[in-house]
Amino acid sequence: MKRLSKLAVSLIAAGMGLATTAAWSADTLQDVLKQRGLSQQDLLAAAKTYVPTGKRDEFVAFSSGGQSGQVIVYAIPSMRILKYIGVFTPEPWQGYGFDESSKKVLAQGRIDGKDITWGDTHHPAMSETNGEYDGQFVFINDKANPRIAVIDLRDFETKQIVVNPIFKSEHGGAFVTTNTEYVIEAAQYATPLENKKFYPLEEFNEKYRGGITYWKFDRKEGRIQPEKSFSLELPPYSQDLSDAGKGMSEGWSFTNSFCSERYVGGIEKGRPPYEAGCSAKDTDYMHVINWKKAAELVAAGKGKKINGHNVLMMETAIKEGILFLIPEPKSPHGVDVTPDGSKIIVAGKLDTHVSVYSFEKIQAAIKAGKFESKDPYGIPVIAMKDALHTQVSLGLGPLHTQYDSKTCIAYTSLYVDSQVAKWNYCEGKVLDKLSVHYNIGHLMTMEGDSTKPAGKYLVALNKLAIDRFVPIGPLHPQNHQLIDISGDKMQLLYDMPLPLGEPHYVIAIDAKKLKPAVRYKVGTDSRTDQAHPGATKAGEERTVKKGNKVEVFGTLIRSHITPETIEVEVGDEVTINLTNLERAQDETHGFTVSTFNVHASVEPGKTVAVKFKADKEGVYPYYCTEFCSALHLEMQGYLLVKPKGWKATKATLAAQNYTEADYKATVKKVADTQAIIDSVVAYITSVNYKDFPEVVAMVEDAFDQLGKTKDIKVKHEAAAAKKDWENANLWAEQVWQYQVKTADLGLRAKTFLEQNGAKKVK
Ligand code: CUK
Ligand code: CUA
C-alpha cells in the first residue's frame, strides 16, 4: 500500500474534524497562565481590553501627538492605534504636504511669510452640541507657534489652520463653548501684542501682555472665521489652561495662570531663575470672563484693532464688568468645569490641594460688588474664601481633573505621587488612589470633559515610561495606561507606549457617534470639500500643454493609471491631477513620481493634484504606492523628460511575437473566469443584496468593470480576424484584467453577504 503523504493525512484529518493542530492551541487557560507567568488579575485585565478579530472598540480617542504636530487616533479598550492625522506637520502616507491641496492647508499656518512644518500640540477638543460631544470636528492647538487647526471627522482630515494674530505662544486651547460657537485659545508666555514690536524686559509689566482669543466657528462651513473672532487683553501672568462654562456657567470661561509674579528671570545677570521667581507667591490668579458679553461688546465696536484683529482691551473689560480674578494656590495647572457647570476645579501643582470653586458664589460676589482688592491693572479680585466651595488635599503635584458618569465623582492626576486620585468634589472626600507608571500629566475619562461623561474607562497619560518597555535607547515613549473605573476601586488594565511625541491631552468619544464617509463624491478636493478643478471622468483623460505648462487630467482605477506615459520637455512645469474612480470601500491608490518629492493618497472619489518643475531631463517612473490589487505593481507609468528640441529616431516599440496558440489560451482563460463570475453573480442575486448599501456599491463597481470588456472584446476579435496575434492576445488579456477585478469585487461582496446574514429571495 502506498504511504499517504503527510499533507494528505492532515487534509483528511482536518476534513474529519480531528484535532491534529499544533500543541499550543490545545493548552488550557491554566497552562497558558503558568507558561507566561500570568496571574488571575492579569487574565481579568486582558479580558477587559481584548477586542477579538472582527469586533470593534467602544470608544475612539483623539490624542495630541505632542511635538509630532499630529493627532493620534486610537481605540478603547483595545488601545489599538487607528490613524495618525497630519495637522501641523507633513504626513507622507496621507500625501499631507506632498499634494497641492494639502500644501495649501499647511501654508495657512505660515507665520511672517515662513513655513513652519512642525507643531507642539497639547489639547484636542471635540465639537459639542449642548455640551455633549457630537463627533463632527476636532480642534487642536500648537503651543510653540500659536495656531489652531480644524479636523473634519467626516474624513478625519485637517481642513484649516489659523494663526493667532497677537500671541507668540499659546497653551490654553483648544477648548470649545457648549455649542462650539467659539474655540478658546489662551496665550502662554506674555509678549507685546503688536507684531514684530520690541520692548525690553524692563518694560514687561507695561508692554507685555497675555490674552485669550475666542475663535468663531462656523459649523456649516466647518471652518473658523478669523474676521468674526476676537481676543481679550490680559495681564502678563502666563495664562495656562482654560475651560468653558456649561449649564449654569454657560457664557463664561475660566483661565488660570502660573506666574502672576510677572517674573522675568535673568540668571545670566545674577538674578534668581524663572522657576524661583514664578513660584514665589502662594497664589496665582484664575481669570473669570463673561465671553458672551465680551462678544457683544466687540460686535458693538468696543474692540480695538491690533494687527487687524479685534481686541477687547482690559480697560474696557473692567469698565464693562466682564473680567474678574480669583486667587488660586499655587502655580496651578488644570482648570476643569464640572459636568453641570456649577463648580470649577483647580489643581495647584505645588500644593497638595485641589480647590473647588462655586460658580454661584462667584456670581454672588460679583453681584454684590464684593471684591478684596484690585490687581495692578485694576481688575477686581474676588476673595478666595468668597468663591470656594471646598478644598481637598489629594496628594503631591495635582494637575488635571476629569469627571465620571456618577455625580460628584472626579479623578485628578498627581504628578509627583504618580497616582490617580478618585474623589467626591461635592463632599470633599478622597475615595480611592491608584499608582501609575510614572509621573502622570493629563488623565482622561470617556467624554469626561463634556456635560455627559460616559465613565467606564480612564486613561493616564504618563510622562515617563522608565522601565516599562523593552529599552529602545535614551528617548523613551510615553505610557498611556488604561484604567477600569466602572467599580468602586480603580483597576489598571493595560500599558500602551505612544512613540510619536509627547501627547499632553486626549479626548475619547463613543464610537457610535462617529459617522465618517466611506468615499468622496467623485471629483472632490478633500481639503476644500469642493469640486476639484482637475477632476476627470473615465474616458476624458487628457494632457494639455500651454507654453511650458503641462497639465495632466488623469484617473486611477485598479490596476491602471491613465495616462501611462507623460512626455514633457525639460524645464516644463508639470501638474498631474488624478481622480480615483473606485467606488469600492478602501480602494485607495497612492501616486508618486520618482525623485520629484511628490506623493498623493487618492481615496475613492477623491481628486488630488501634484505639481513640480521637470527641471532635469531623464526617465522617471511613476506608480501607485498602495497595494491595491493583484496587479498593483503593474499600476505604473513613465514620465519622460526630454531635452529641448528632441527628435524621435525610432518609430515603433519592440514587439513580443505572440502566436495564435497564445491567443486561444487567453480566450479559454477568459471563458473559465466568466464562469466563476456567473456563479458569484448567481449567488448575489439570489439573496437580498440590495438591503446592504456596502454591497450595492461593490456590485455597481463590479458591473462597471465588466461593462468595459465589451468594447475590448470587439478589439481582440478584430485583431484576430486580421491574424494580428500580438494585439489580439493583449486585448484578450485586458478583458481578463477587468474580469479579475470584477471577480475580486464579487467575491468580496459574497463574503460580506455571507458574514452579515443575507437572506435568500425568491
Ligand atoms: S499641559 Cu502638558 S501635562 Cu499642555 Cu494640558 Cu498639563
Ligand atoms: Cu493602485 Cu496600487
Coordinates of N, CA, C and O in Angstrom, one line a residue, residues 398-522:
P398 N -0.9 67.8 42.2 CA -2.2 67.6 41.4 C -2.2 68.4 40.2 O -1.7 69.6 40.2
L399 N -2.6 67.9 39.1 CA -2.6 68.6 37.8 C -3.9 68.8 37.2 O -4.5 69.8 37.1
H400 N -4.5 67.6 36.7 CA -5.7 67.8 35.8 C -6.8 66.9 36.4 O -6.6 65.9 37.1
T401 N -8.0 67.3 36.1 CA -9.2 66.7 36.7 C -10.2 66.3 35.6 O -10.3 67.0 34.6
Q402 N -10.8 65.1 35.7 CA -11.8 64.7 34.7 C -13.0 64.1 35.5 O -12.8 63.7 36.7
Y403 N -14.1 63.9 34.9 CA -15.3 63.5 35.6 C -15.8 62.2 35.2 O -15.6 61.7 34.1
D404 N -16.6 61.6 36.1 CA -17.2 60.3 35.9 C -18.7 60.5 35.5 O -19.2 61.6 35.6
S405 N -19.3 59.4 35.1 CA -20.7 59.5 34.8 C -21.5 59.5 36.1 O -22.6 60.0 36.1
K406 N -20.9 59.1 37.2 CA -21.5 59.2 38.5 C -21.4 60.6 39.0 O -20.3 61.2 39.0
T407 N -22.5 61.2 39.6 CA -22.4 62.6 40.0 C -21.4 62.8 41.1 O -21.2 61.9 42.0
C408 N -20.8 63.9 41.1 CA -19.8 64.4 42.1 C -18.5 63.6 42.1 O -17.6 63.9 43.0
I409 N -18.3 62.7 41.2 CA -17.1 61.9 41.2 C -16.1 62.5 40.2 O -16.4 62.7 39.0
A410 N -14.9 62.7 40.7 CA -13.8 63.2 39.8 C -12.5 62.4 40.0 O -12.4 61.7 41.0
Y411 N -11.7 62.5 39.0 CA -10.4 61.9 39.0 C -9.3 63.0 38.8 O -9.5 63.8 37.8
T412 N -8.3 63.0 39.6 CA -7.3 64.0 39.5 C -5.9 63.4 39.4 O -5.6 62.4 40.1
S413 N -5.1 63.8 38.5 CA -3.8 63.3 38.3 C -2.8 63.9 39.4 O -2.9 65.1 39.6
L414 N -2.0 63.0 39.9 CA -1.0 63.5 40.9 C 0.4 63.3 40.3 O 0.9 62.1 40.3
Y415 N 1.0 64.3 39.8 CA 2.2 64.2 39.0 C 3.4 63.6 39.9 O 4.1 62.7 39.5
V416 N 3.6 64.2 41.1 CA 4.7 63.9 41.9 C 4.5 62.5 42.6 O 5.4 61.7 42.6
D417 N 3.3 62.3 43.0 CA 3.0 61.0 43.6 C 2.8 59.8 42.6 O 2.8 58.7 42.9
S418 N 2.7 60.2 41.3 CA 2.5 59.2 40.2 C 1.2 58.4 40.6 O 1.3 57.1 40.6
Q419 N 0.1 59.1 40.9 CA -1.1 58.4 41.2 C -2.3 59.1 40.6 O -2.2 60.3 40.2
V420 N -3.4 58.3 40.5 CA -4.7 58.9 40.2 C -5.5 58.9 41.4 O -5.6 57.9 42.1
A421 N -6.1 60.0 41.8 CA -7.0 60.1 42.9 C -8.4 60.2 42.5 O -8.8 61.0 41.6
K422 N -9.2 59.3 43.0 CA -10.7 59.3 42.8 C -11.3 60.0 44.0 O -11.0 59.6 45.1
W423 N -12.1 61.0 43.8 CA -12.6 61.7 44.9 C -14.0 62.3 44.7 O -14.5 62.3 43.5
N424 N -14.7 62.7 45.7 CA -16.0 63.3 45.6 C -15.9 64.8 45.8 O -15.5 65.2 46.9
Y425 N -16.1 65.6 44.8 CA -15.9 67.0 44.9 C -17.1 67.8 45.6 O -16.9 68.9 46.0
C426 N -18.2 67.1 45.7 CA -19.3 67.8 46.4 C -19.0 67.7 47.9 O -19.2 68.7 48.6
E427 N -18.7 66.5 48.4 CA -18.4 66.3 49.8 C -17.0 66.5 50.2 O -16.7 66.5 51.4
G428 N -16.1 66.6 49.2 CA -14.7 66.9 49.6 C -14.0 65.7 50.2 O -13.3 65.8 51.2
K429 N -14.3 64.5 49.6 CA -13.7 63.2 50.2 C -12.9 62.5 49.2 O -13.3 62.3 48.0
V430 N -11.8 61.9 49.7 CA -11.0 61.1 48.8 C -11.5 59.6 48.9 O -11.8 59.1 49.9
L431 N -11.7 59.0 47.7 CA -12.4 57.7 47.7 C -11.4 56.5 47.4 O -11.6 55.4 47.8
D432 N -10.4 56.8 46.5 CA -9.5 55.7 46.1 C -8.3 56.3 45.5 O -8.3 57.5 45.0
K433 N -7.2 55.6 45.5 CA -6.0 56.1 44.8 C -5.4 54.9 44.1 O -5.4 53.8 44.6
L434 N -4.8 55.1 42.9 CA -4.2 54.1 42.2 C -2.8 54.6 41.7 O -2.7 55.7 41.1
S435 N -1.8 53.8 41.8 CA -0.5 54.2 41.3 C -0.4 53.9 39.8 O -0.8 52.9 39.4
V436 N 0.3 54.8 39.1 CA 0.5 54.7 37.7 C 2.0 54.8 37.5 O 2.8 55.2 38.4
H437 N 2.5 54.5 36.3 CA 3.9 54.5 36.0 C 4.2 55.3 34.7 O 3.9 54.8 33.7
Y438 N 4.9 56.3 34.9 CA 5.3 57.1 36.0 C 5.0 58.6 35.7 O 5.0 59.0 34.5
N439 N 4.8 59.4 36.7 CA 4.6 60.9 36.5 C 3.5 61.2 35.5 O 3.8 61.6 34.4
I440 N 2.3 61.1 36.0 CA 1.1 61.3 35.2 C 0.9 62.8 34.9 O 1.2 63.6 35.8
G441 N 0.6 63.2 33.7 CA 0.3 64.6 33.3 C -1.2 64.7 33.3 O -1.9 64.7 34.3
H442 N -1.8 64.7 32.1 CA -3.2 64.7 32.0 C -3.8 63.3 32.3 O -3.0 62.3 32.2
L443 N -5.1 63.2 32.6 CA -5.8 62.0 32.5 C -7.1 62.2 31.8 O -7.5 63.4 31.5
M444 N -7.8 61.2 31.4 CA -9.0 61.4 30.6 C -9.9 60.3 30.8 O -9.6 59.1 30.8
T445 N -11.2 60.7 31.0 CA -12.3 59.7 31.1 C -13.1 59.8 29.8 O -13.0 60.8 29.1
M446 N -13.9 58.8 29.5 CA -14.7 58.8 28.3 C -15.7 60.0 28.3 O -16.5 60.1 29.2
E447 N -15.5 60.9 27.3 CA -16.3 62.1 27.2 C -16.3 62.9 28.5 O -17.3 63.5 28.9
G448 N -15.1 62.8 29.2 CA -15.0 63.2 30.6 C -15.0 64.7 30.8 O -15.0 65.2 31.9
D449 N -14.9 65.5 29.7 CA -15.0 67.0 29.9 C -16.2 67.6 29.3 O -16.3 68.8 29.1
S450 N -17.2 66.7 29.0 CA -18.5 67.1 28.5 C -19.5 67.2 29.6 O -19.2 67.0 30.7
T451 N -20.8 67.6 29.2 CA -21.8 67.6 30.2 C -22.3 66.2 30.5 O -23.1 66.1 31.5
K452 N -22.0 65.2 29.7 CA -22.4 63.9 30.0 C -21.3 62.9 29.9 O -21.2 62.1 28.9
P453 N -20.4 62.9 30.9 CA -19.3 61.9 30.9 C -19.9 60.5 30.9 O -20.9 60.2 31.4
A454 N -19.1 59.6 30.2 CA -19.6 58.2 30.0 C -19.0 57.2 30.9 O -19.3 56.0 30.9
G455 N -18.0 57.7 31.8 CA -17.5 56.8 32.8 C -16.7 55.6 32.2 O -15.9 55.8 31.2
K456 N -16.8 54.5 32.8 CA -16.2 53.2 32.3 C -14.7 53.1 32.3 O -14.1 52.3 32.9
Y457 N -14.0 54.0 31.5 CA -12.5 53.9 31.4 C -11.9 55.2 31.7 O -12.5 56.3 31.4
L458 N -10.6 55.1 32.1 CA -9.8 56.3 32.3 C -8.5 56.0 31.7 O -8.0 54.9 31.8
V459 N -7.9 57.0 31.0 CA -6.5 56.8 30.5 C -5.6 57.8 31.3 O -5.9 59.0 31.3
A460 N -4.5 57.2 31.8 CA -3.5 58.1 32.5 C -2.4 58.3 31.4 O -1.9 57.4 30.9
L461 N -2.1 59.6 31.2 CA -1.1 59.9 30.2 C 0.2 60.2 31.0 O 0.5 61.3 31.5
N462 N 1.0 59.2 31.1 CA 2.2 59.3 31.9 C 3.4 59.8 31.1 O 3.7 59.4 30.0
K463 N 4.1 60.8 31.8 CA 5.2 61.5 31.1 C 6.4 60.5 30.9 O 7.1 60.7 30.0
L464 N 6.6 59.7 31.9 CA 7.8 58.8 31.8 C 7.3 57.4 31.7 O 6.3 57.0 32.2
A465 N 8.2 56.6 31.0 CA 7.9 55.2 30.9 C 9.0 54.4 31.7 O 8.8 53.2 32.1
I466 N 10.1 55.0 31.9 CA 11.3 54.4 32.6 C 11.5 53.0 32.2 O 12.1 52.7 31.2
D467 N 11.1 52.0 33.0 CA 11.4 50.6 32.8 C 10.3 49.8 32.3 O 10.3 48.6 32.4
R468 N 9.2 50.4 31.8 CA 8.0 49.6 31.5 C 8.2 48.8 30.2 O 7.4 47.8 30.0
F469 N 9.0 49.3 29.3 CA 9.0 48.6 28.0 C 10.4 48.1 27.7 O 11.4 48.5 28.3
V470 N 10.5 47.3 26.6 CA 11.8 46.9 26.1 C 12.6 48.1 25.8 O 12.1 49.0 25.1
P471 N 13.9 48.3 26.3 CA 14.6 49.5 26.0 C 14.9 49.8 24.6 O 15.2 48.8 23.8
I472 N 14.7 51.0 24.2 CA 14.9 51.4 22.8 C 15.8 52.6 22.7 O 15.6 53.4 21.7
G473 N 16.7 52.8 23.6 CA 17.6 54.0 23.6 C 17.1 55.0 24.6 O 16.1 54.8 25.2
P474 N 17.9 56.1 24.7 CA 17.6 57.1 25.7 C 16.3 57.8 25.6 O 15.7 58.2 26.6
L475 N 15.8 57.9 24.4 CA 14.5 58.6 24.2 C 13.4 57.5 24.4 O 13.3 56.6 23.6
H476 N 12.6 57.7 25.4 CA 11.5 56.7 25.7 C 10.2 57.1 25.2 O 10.0 58.3 25.1
P477 N 9.3 56.2 25.0 CA 8.0 56.6 24.6 C 7.2 57.1 25.8 O 7.7 57.0 26.9
Q478 N 6.0 57.6 25.6 CA 5.2 57.9 26.8 C 4.3 56.7 27.0 O 4.2 55.9 26.2
N479 N 3.7 56.7 28.2 CA 2.9 55.5 28.5 C 1.5 55.9 28.8 O 1.2 56.5 29.8
H480 N 0.6 55.5 28.0 CA -0.8 55.7 28.2 C -1.4 54.4 28.9 O -1.4 53.3 28.3
Q481 N -1.8 54.6 30.2 CA -2.3 53.4 30.9 C -3.8 53.5 31.0 O -4.4 54.4 31.4
L482 N -4.4 52.3 30.6 CA -5.9 52.2 30.6 C -6.3 51.7 32.0 O -5.7 50.7 32.5
I483 N -7.3 52.4 32.5 CA -7.8 52.0 33.9 C -9.3 51.8 33.8 O -10.0 52.6 33.2
D484 N -9.7 50.7 34.5 CA -11.1 50.5 34.6 C -11.7 51.3 35.8 O -11.2 51.1 36.9
I485 N -12.7 52.1 35.5 CA -13.2 52.9 36.6 C -14.7 52.6 36.8 O -15.4 53.3 37.5
S486 N -15.1 51.4 36.4 CA -16.6 51.1 36.5 C -16.9 50.7 37.9 O -18.1 50.8 38.3
G487 N -15.9 50.2 38.7 CA -16.2 49.8 40.0 C -15.9 50.8 41.1 O -15.5 51.9 40.7
D488 N -15.9 50.4 42.3 CA -15.5 51.4 43.4 C -14.0 51.6 43.4 O -13.5 52.7 43.7
K489 N -13.3 50.5 43.1 CA -11.8 50.6 43.1 C -11.4 50.6 41.7 O -11.9 49.9 40.8
M490 N -10.4 51.5 41.4 CA -9.9 51.6 40.1 C -9.0 50.3 39.8 O -8.3 49.9 40.7
Q491 N -9.0 49.8 38.6 CA -8.2 48.7 38.2 C -7.3 49.0 37.0 O -7.9 49.4 35.9
L492 N -6.0 48.9 37.1 CA -5.1 49.1 36.0 C -5.2 48.0 35.0 O -5.1 46.8 35.4
L493 N -5.4 48.3 33.7 CA -5.7 47.2 32.7 C -4.5 47.0 31.7 O -4.2 45.9 31.4
Y494 N -4.0 48.1 31.2 CA -3.1 48.0 30.1 C -2.1 49.1 29.9 O -2.5 50.3 30.2
D495 N -0.9 48.9 29.4 CA 0.1 49.9 29.1 C 0.2 50.0 27.6 O 0.4 49.0 26.9
M496 N 0.1 51.2 27.1 CA 0.3 51.5 25.7 C 1.4 52.5 25.5 O 1.2 53.7 25.8
P497 N 2.6 52.1 25.0 CA 3.6 53.2 24.7 C 3.1 54.0 23.5 O 2.6 53.4 22.5
L498 N 3.2 55.3 23.6 CA 2.9 56.1 22.4 C 4.2 56.8 21.9 O 4.8 57.7 22.6
P499 N 4.7 56.4 20.8 CA 6.0 56.8 20.4 C 6.1 57.9 19.4 O 7.1 58.0 18.6
L500 N 5.2 58.9 19.3 CA 5.2 59.8 18.2 C 5.6 61.2 18.7 O 5.9 62.1 17.9
G501 N 5.6 61.4 20.0 CA 5.9 62.8 20.6 C 5.3 62.7 22.0 O 4.9 61.6 22.5
E502 N 5.2 63.9 22.6 CA 4.7 63.9 24.0 C 3.2 64.3 24.0 O 2.9 65.5 23.9
P503 N 2.3 63.4 24.0 CA 0.9 63.8 24.0 C 0.5 64.4 25.3 O 0.9 63.8 26.4
H504 N -0.1 65.5 25.3 CA -0.4 66.1 26.6 C -1.8 65.7 27.0 O -2.1 65.3 28.1
Y505 N -2.7 65.8 26.1 CA -4.1 65.5 26.4 C -4.8 64.7 25.3 O -4.3 64.6 24.2
V506 N -5.8 63.9 25.7 CA -6.6 63.1 24.8 C -8.0 63.3 25.1 O -8.4 63.6 26.3
I507 N -8.9 63.1 24.1 CA -10.3 63.1 24.4 C -10.8 61.8 23.8 O -10.2 61.2 22.8
A508 N -11.9 61.2 24.3 CA -12.5 60.0 23.8 C -14.0 60.1 23.6 O -14.6 60.6 24.5
I509 N -14.5 59.6 22.5 CA -15.9 59.7 22.2 C -16.4 58.3 21.9 O -15.7 57.4 21.4
D510 N -17.7 58.1 22.3 CA -18.4 56.9 22.0 C -18.3 56.7 20.4 O -18.7 57.6 19.6
A511 N -17.8 55.5 20.1 CA -17.6 55.3 18.6 C -18.8 55.4 17.8 O -18.8 55.7 16.6
K512 N -20.0 55.1 18.4 CA -21.2 55.2 17.6 C -21.6 56.6 17.2 O -22.4 56.8 16.2
K513 N -21.0 57.6 17.8 CA -21.3 59.0 17.4 C -20.5 59.4 16.2 O -20.8 60.4 15.6
L514 N -19.5 58.6 15.8 CA -18.7 59.0 14.6 C -19.4 58.4 13.4 O -19.7 57.2 13.3
K515 N -19.6 59.2 12.4 CA -20.2 58.7 11.1 C -19.4 59.2 9.9 O -19.8 59.9 9.1
P516 N -18.1 58.7 9.8 CA -17.3 59.1 8.7 C -17.7 58.5 7.4 O -18.4 57.5 7.4
A517 N -17.4 59.3 6.3 CA -17.8 58.8 5.0 C -16.9 57.6 4.6 O -15.8 57.4 5.1
V518 N -17.4 56.8 3.6 CA -16.6 55.7 3.1 C -15.8 56.1 1.8 O -14.8 55.7 1.5
R519 N -16.5 57.1 1.1 CA -15.8 57.5 -0.1 C -16.3 59.0 -0.3 O -17.2 59.5 0.3
Y520 N -15.6 59.7 -1.3 CA -15.9 61.0 -1.6 C -16.9 61.0 -2.8 O -16.8 60.1 -3.6
K521 N -17.6 62.1 -2.9 CA -18.4 62.3 -4.2 C -17.3 62.4 -5.3 O -16.3 63.2 -5.1
V522 N -17.5 61.8 -6.4 CA -16.4 61.7 -7.4 C -15.9 63.1 -7.8 O -16.7 64.0 -8.1

